[in-house]
XYZ file of C-alpha atoms in Angstrom:
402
model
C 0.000 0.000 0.000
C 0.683 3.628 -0.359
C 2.891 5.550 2.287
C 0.994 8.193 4.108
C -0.240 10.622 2.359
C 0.047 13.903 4.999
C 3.304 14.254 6.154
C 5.787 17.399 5.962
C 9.109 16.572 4.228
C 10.277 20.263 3.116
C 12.410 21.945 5.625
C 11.375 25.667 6.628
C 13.986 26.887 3.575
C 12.835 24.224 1.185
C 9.757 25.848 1.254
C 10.708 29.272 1.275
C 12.501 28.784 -2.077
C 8.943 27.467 -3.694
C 7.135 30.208 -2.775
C 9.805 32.652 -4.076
C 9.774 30.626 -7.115
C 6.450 30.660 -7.301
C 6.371 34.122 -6.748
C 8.181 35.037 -9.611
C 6.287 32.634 -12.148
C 3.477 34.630 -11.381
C 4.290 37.548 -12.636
C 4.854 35.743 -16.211
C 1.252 34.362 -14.980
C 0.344 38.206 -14.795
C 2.080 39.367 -17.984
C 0.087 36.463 -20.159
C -3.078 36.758 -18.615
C -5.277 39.083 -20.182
C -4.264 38.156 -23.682
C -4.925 34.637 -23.276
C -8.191 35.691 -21.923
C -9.215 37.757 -24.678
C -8.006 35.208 -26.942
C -9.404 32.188 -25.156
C -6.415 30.812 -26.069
C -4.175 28.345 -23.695
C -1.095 29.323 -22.253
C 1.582 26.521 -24.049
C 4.635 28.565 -23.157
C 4.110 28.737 -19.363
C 3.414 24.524 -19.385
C 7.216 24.664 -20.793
C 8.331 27.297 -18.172
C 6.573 24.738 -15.210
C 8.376 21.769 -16.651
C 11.779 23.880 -17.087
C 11.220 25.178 -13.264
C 10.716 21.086 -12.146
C 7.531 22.230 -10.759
C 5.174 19.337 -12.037
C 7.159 17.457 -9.175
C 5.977 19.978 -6.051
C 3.679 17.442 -4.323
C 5.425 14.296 -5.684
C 7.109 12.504 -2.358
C 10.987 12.990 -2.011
C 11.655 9.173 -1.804
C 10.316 9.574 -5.772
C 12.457 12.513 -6.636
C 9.667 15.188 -5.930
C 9.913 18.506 -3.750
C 8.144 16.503 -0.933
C 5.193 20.005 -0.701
C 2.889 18.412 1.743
C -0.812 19.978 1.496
C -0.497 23.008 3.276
C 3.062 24.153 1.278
C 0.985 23.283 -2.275
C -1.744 25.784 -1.319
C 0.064 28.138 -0.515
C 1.872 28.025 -3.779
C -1.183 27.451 -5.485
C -2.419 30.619 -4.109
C 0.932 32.491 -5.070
C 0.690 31.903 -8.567
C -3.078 32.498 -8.641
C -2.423 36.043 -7.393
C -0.905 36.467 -10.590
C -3.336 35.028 -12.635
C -6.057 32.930 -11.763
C -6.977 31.179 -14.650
C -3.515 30.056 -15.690
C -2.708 29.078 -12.125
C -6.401 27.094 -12.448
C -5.155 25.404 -15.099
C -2.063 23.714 -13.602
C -3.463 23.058 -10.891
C -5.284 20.340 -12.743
C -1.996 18.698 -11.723
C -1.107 19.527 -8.410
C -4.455 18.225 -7.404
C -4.514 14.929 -9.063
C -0.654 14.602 -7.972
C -2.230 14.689 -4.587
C -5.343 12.430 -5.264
C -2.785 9.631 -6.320
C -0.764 9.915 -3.087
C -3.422 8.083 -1.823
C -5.366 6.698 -4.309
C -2.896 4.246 -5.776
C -0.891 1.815 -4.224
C 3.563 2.460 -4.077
C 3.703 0.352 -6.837
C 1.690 2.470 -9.375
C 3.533 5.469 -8.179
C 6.803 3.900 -8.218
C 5.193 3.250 -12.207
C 4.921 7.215 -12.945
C 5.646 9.531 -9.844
C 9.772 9.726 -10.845
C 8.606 10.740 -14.771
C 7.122 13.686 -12.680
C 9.931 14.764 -10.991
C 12.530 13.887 -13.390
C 10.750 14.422 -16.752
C 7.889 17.149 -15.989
C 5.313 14.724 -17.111
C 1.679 16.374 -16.760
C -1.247 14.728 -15.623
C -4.952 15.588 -16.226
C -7.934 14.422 -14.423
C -10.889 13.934 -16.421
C -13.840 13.088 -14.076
C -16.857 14.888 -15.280
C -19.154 14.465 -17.765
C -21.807 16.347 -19.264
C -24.762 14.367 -17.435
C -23.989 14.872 -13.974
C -20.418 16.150 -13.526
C -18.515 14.611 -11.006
C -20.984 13.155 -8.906
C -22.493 10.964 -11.874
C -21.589 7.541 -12.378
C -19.291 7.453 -15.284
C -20.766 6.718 -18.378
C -17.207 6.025 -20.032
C -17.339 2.826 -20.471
C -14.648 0.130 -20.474
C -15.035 -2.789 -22.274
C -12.907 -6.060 -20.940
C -10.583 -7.625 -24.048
C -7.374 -9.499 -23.492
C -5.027 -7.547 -21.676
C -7.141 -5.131 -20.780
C -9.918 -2.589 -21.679
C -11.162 -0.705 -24.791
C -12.177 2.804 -23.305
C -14.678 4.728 -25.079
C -16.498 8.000 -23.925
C -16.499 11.594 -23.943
C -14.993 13.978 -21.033
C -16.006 17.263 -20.928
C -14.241 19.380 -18.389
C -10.920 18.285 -19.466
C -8.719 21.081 -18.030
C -5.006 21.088 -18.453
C -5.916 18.278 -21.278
C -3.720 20.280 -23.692
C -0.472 19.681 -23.031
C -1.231 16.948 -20.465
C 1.224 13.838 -21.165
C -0.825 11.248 -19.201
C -5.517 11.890 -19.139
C -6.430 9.857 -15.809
C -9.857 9.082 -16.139
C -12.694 7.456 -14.233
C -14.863 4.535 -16.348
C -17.515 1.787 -15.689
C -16.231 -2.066 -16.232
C -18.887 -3.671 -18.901
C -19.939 -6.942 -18.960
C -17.778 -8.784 -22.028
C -20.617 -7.845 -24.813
C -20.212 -4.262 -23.502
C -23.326 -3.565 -21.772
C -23.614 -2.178 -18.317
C -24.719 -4.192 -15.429
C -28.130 -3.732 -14.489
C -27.998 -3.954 -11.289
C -27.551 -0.543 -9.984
C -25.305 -1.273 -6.782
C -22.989 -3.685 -9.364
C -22.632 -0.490 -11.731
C -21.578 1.660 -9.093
C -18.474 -1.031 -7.889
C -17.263 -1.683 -11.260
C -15.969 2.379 -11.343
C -12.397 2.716 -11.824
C -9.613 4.918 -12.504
C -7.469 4.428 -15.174
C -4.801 6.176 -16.895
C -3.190 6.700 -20.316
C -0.898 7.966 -22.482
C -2.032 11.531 -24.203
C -0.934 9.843 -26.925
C -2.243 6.782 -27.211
C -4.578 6.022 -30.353
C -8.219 6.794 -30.637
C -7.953 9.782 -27.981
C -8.566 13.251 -28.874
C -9.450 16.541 -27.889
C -12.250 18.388 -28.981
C -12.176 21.929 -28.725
C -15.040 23.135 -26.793
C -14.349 25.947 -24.162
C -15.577 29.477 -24.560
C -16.753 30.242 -20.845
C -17.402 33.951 -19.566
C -14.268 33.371 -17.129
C -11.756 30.760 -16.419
C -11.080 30.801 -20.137
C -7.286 30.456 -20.312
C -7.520 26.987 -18.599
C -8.230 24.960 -21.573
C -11.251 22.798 -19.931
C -11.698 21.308 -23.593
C -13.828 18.031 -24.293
C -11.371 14.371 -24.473
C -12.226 11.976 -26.729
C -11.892 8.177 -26.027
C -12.710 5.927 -29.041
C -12.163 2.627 -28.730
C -8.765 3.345 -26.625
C -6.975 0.241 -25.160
C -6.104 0.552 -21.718
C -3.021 -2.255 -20.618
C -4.608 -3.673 -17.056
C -1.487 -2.804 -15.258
C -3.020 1.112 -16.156
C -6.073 0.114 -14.084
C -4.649 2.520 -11.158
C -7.612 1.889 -8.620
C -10.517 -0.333 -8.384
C -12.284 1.956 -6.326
C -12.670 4.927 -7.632
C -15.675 7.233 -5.993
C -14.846 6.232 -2.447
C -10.922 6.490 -2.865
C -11.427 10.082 -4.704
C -13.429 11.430 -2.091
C -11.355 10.013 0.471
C -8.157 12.516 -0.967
C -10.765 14.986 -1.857
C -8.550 17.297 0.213
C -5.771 17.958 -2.231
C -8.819 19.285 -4.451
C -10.854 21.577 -2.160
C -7.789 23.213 -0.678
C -5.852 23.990 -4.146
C -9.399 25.312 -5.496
C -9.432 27.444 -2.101
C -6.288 28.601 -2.946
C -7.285 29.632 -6.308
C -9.753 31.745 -5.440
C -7.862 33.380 -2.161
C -4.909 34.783 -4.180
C -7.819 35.807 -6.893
C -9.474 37.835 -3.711
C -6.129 39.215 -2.448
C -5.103 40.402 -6.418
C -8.401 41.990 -6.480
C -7.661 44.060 -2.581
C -4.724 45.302 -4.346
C -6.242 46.084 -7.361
C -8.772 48.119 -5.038
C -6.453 49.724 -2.909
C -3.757 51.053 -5.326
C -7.228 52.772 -7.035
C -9.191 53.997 -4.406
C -5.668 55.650 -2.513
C -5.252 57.908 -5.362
C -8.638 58.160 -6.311
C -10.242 61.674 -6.166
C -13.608 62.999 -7.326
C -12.906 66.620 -7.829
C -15.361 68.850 -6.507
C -18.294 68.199 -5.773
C -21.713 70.426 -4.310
C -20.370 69.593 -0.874
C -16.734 70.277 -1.419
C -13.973 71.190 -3.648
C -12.680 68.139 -3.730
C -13.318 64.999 -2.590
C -10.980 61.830 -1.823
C -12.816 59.375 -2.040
C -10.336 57.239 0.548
C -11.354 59.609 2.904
C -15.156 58.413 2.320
C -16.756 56.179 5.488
C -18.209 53.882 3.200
C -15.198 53.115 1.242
C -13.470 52.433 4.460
C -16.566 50.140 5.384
C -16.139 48.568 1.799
C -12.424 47.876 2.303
C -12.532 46.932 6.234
C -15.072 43.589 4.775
C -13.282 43.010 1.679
C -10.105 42.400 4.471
C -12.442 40.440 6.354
C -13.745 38.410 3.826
C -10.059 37.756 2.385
C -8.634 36.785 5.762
C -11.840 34.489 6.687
C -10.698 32.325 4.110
C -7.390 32.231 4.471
C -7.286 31.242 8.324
C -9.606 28.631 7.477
C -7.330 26.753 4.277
C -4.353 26.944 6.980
C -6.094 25.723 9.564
C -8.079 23.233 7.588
C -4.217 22.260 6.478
C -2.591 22.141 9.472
C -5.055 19.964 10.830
C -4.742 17.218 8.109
C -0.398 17.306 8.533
C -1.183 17.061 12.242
C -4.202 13.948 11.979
C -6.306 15.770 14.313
C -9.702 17.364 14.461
C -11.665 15.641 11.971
C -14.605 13.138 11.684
C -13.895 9.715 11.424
C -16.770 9.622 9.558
C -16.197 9.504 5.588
C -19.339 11.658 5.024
C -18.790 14.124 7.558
C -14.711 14.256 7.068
C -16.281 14.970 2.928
C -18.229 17.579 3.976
C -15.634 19.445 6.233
C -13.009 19.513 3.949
C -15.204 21.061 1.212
C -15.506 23.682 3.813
C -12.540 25.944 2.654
C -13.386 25.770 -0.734
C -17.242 27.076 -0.552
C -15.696 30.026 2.120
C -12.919 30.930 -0.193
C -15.167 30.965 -3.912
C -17.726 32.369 -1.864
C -15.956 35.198 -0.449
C -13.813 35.903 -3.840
C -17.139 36.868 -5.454
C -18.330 39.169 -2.737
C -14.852 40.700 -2.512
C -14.828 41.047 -5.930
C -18.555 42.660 -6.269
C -17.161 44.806 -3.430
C -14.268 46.061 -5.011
C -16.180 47.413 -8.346
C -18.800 49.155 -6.553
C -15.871 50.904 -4.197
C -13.764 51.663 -7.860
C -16.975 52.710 -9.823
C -18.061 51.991 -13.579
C -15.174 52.277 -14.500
C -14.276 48.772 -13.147
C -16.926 47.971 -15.959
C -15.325 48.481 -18.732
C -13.583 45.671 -20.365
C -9.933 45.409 -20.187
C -10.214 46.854 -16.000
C -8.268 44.352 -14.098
C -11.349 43.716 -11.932
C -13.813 42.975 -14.851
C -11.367 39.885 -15.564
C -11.339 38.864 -11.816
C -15.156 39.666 -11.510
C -15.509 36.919 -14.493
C -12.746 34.470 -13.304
C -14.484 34.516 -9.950
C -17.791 33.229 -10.538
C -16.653 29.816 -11.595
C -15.765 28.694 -8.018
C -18.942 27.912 -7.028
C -19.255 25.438 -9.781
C -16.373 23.126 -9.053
C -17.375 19.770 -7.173
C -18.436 19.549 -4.625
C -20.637 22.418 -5.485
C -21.785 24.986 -2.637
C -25.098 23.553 -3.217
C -24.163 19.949 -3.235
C -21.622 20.683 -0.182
C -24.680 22.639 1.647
C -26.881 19.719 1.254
C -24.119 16.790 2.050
C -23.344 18.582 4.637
C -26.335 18.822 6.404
C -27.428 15.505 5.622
C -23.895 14.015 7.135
C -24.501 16.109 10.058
C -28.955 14.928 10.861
C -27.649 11.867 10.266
């Protein structure tokens, strides 16, 4: 079996140097942004820069040639290269998150298998679990059918992000019956979901190109293709997919916290380099009015720190609490719901702190091109990512009733 999955490798000045490397990749993130975003065009000359920096091996264990970042140093970094763009840093996170999935999800051999490519090689891996039915939380209707040696994978993936320059797509598909067709039973269908991975470029899979979202759109969620793909057994990476995924769910919420907490704290700055030399001139009241002098502005900016700060206390405590195996439920369910915790705070509070923000600034905010009318698009995807506030509302207090 796998080695455990939360423990803290990097000394205080290993991590240090991430974050200041980090740091500086995000201004390049900042510099490519907006003309990937007006584009909608994916950002192939930062995946080289991450594979030239060794980063695709942050989370990957030392003992296979990684960094050793346990969860709480990959957020954080995460979060520092969000701050300079959100949507690129959504994008590679793809990785990250799935790199942390697999530290528990499959067993030493499997990451003996591919974990050293990582670190050595920058190989990229994707993580394509939704479909257009039901997302995440429906069964997978990629099917794959049982032939000798293995499986022939066929089905369509629609929130493939990172898929473009991905060298390995990990995805999650139902074992047929021989003749292909699904078990009936529905309890059978939902234990024959696995995870299983394979080459980008293996034959019969493609990518379709499918994303033109309001926000979010430099991540390249396209559409992969399986047709007819054969999957070699020994790529059957985990037998139990749903309950194993949620089980590492962790490495998912907290990264997609992170996203949307160095979103929030580019957007304060945004706000505050504005709004400190903002003035309105004069006015019937006075000759001139600054508007950081204004109570309501103060107001405005006094939640939009409170907001930003609520969410970051809780993805380092949240964190902390998983490197130090204390202070959560035993319960699968209720340990689920917990964890999702950070990320519905921190997309939650991005949005308001960005809808803050513009009304503080003014139309002008508005206008496209304004750094905030980029981070007021980029922001309303969090709420969509699984679980969903809504799903993670209603798991929550169902896992809680009992």
């Amino acid at each position: 079996m796998a080695a455990p999955v939360h423990v803290v490798e990097m000394s205080s000045a290993e991590r240090e140097q991430a974050f200041a490397i980090c740091r500086a990749l995000a201004d390049e993130f900042r510099a490519a942004g907006p003309r990937h975003d007006e584009e909608n065009s994916f950002p192939y000359e930062l995946a080289a820069r991450i594979r030239e920096l060794r980063l695709p091996g942050l989370n990957i264990p030392k003992r296979h040639g990684g960094w050793g970042a346990d969860i709480a140093t990959t957020a954080r970094s995460v979060e520092l290269l969000a701050y300079g763009d959100p949507a690129i840093a959504l994008a590679f996170n793809m990785h990250w998150g799935v790199i942390g999935f697999f530290r528990g999800m499959w067993s030493e051999e499997h990451q003996d298998r591919f974990f050293p490519g990582v670190a050595r090689d920058g190989h990229l891996f994707d993580g394509a679990y939704s479909e257009t039915r039901a997302g995440v939380i429906g069964l997978a209707d990629t099917l794959a059918v049982p032939v000798e040696g293995g499986f022939r994978v066929s089905g369509r993936k629609s929130w493939g992000t990172l898929s473009l320059v991905a060298d390995f797509h990990t995805m999650n598909a139902t074992i047929t019956e021989p003749d292909g067709s699904l078990p009936t039973d529905h309890a059978e269908r939902a234990a024959r979901e696995v995870l299983l991975v394979c080459p980008a470029s293996a034959d019969g899979v493609r990518i379709e190109k499918t994303w033109d979202a309001l926000g979010m759109r430099a991540t390249g969620t396209e559409t992969v293709v399986f047709e007819d793909v054969f999957v070699p057994a020994a790529d059957l990476v985990s037998t139990r997919f749903r309950p194993d995924l949620f089980a590492n769910l962790e490495w998912q919420t907290l990264t997609f916290a992170s996203i949307y907490l160095g979103l929030a704290r580019r957007t304060y700055d945004e706000t505050l380099a504005i709004l400190r030399d903002k003035h309105l001139g004069a006015v019937p009241e006075a000759a001139d009015v600054k508007v950081s002098d204004q109570q309501l502005v103060q107001i405005g900016v006094g939640e939009m720190c409170v907001l930003i700060e609520a969410a970051a206390n809780t993805i380092e405590v949240t964190a902390a609490r998983l490197n130090e195996n204390r202070d959560l439920p035993d319960d699968p369910a209720r340990r689920l719901g917990w964890l999702e915790i950070p990320k519905v705070v921190a997309t939650e509070n991005a949005i308001r702190v960005v809808d803050i923000g513009m009304r503080l600034i003014g139309g002008g905010s508005y206008r496209r091109g304004h750094p905030l009318e980029k981070l007021y698009r980029d922001a309303r995807s969090g709420p969509f990512h699984p679980l969903t506030t809504d799903q993670l509302m209603q798991h929550l207090g169902s896992a809680e009733l009992g």
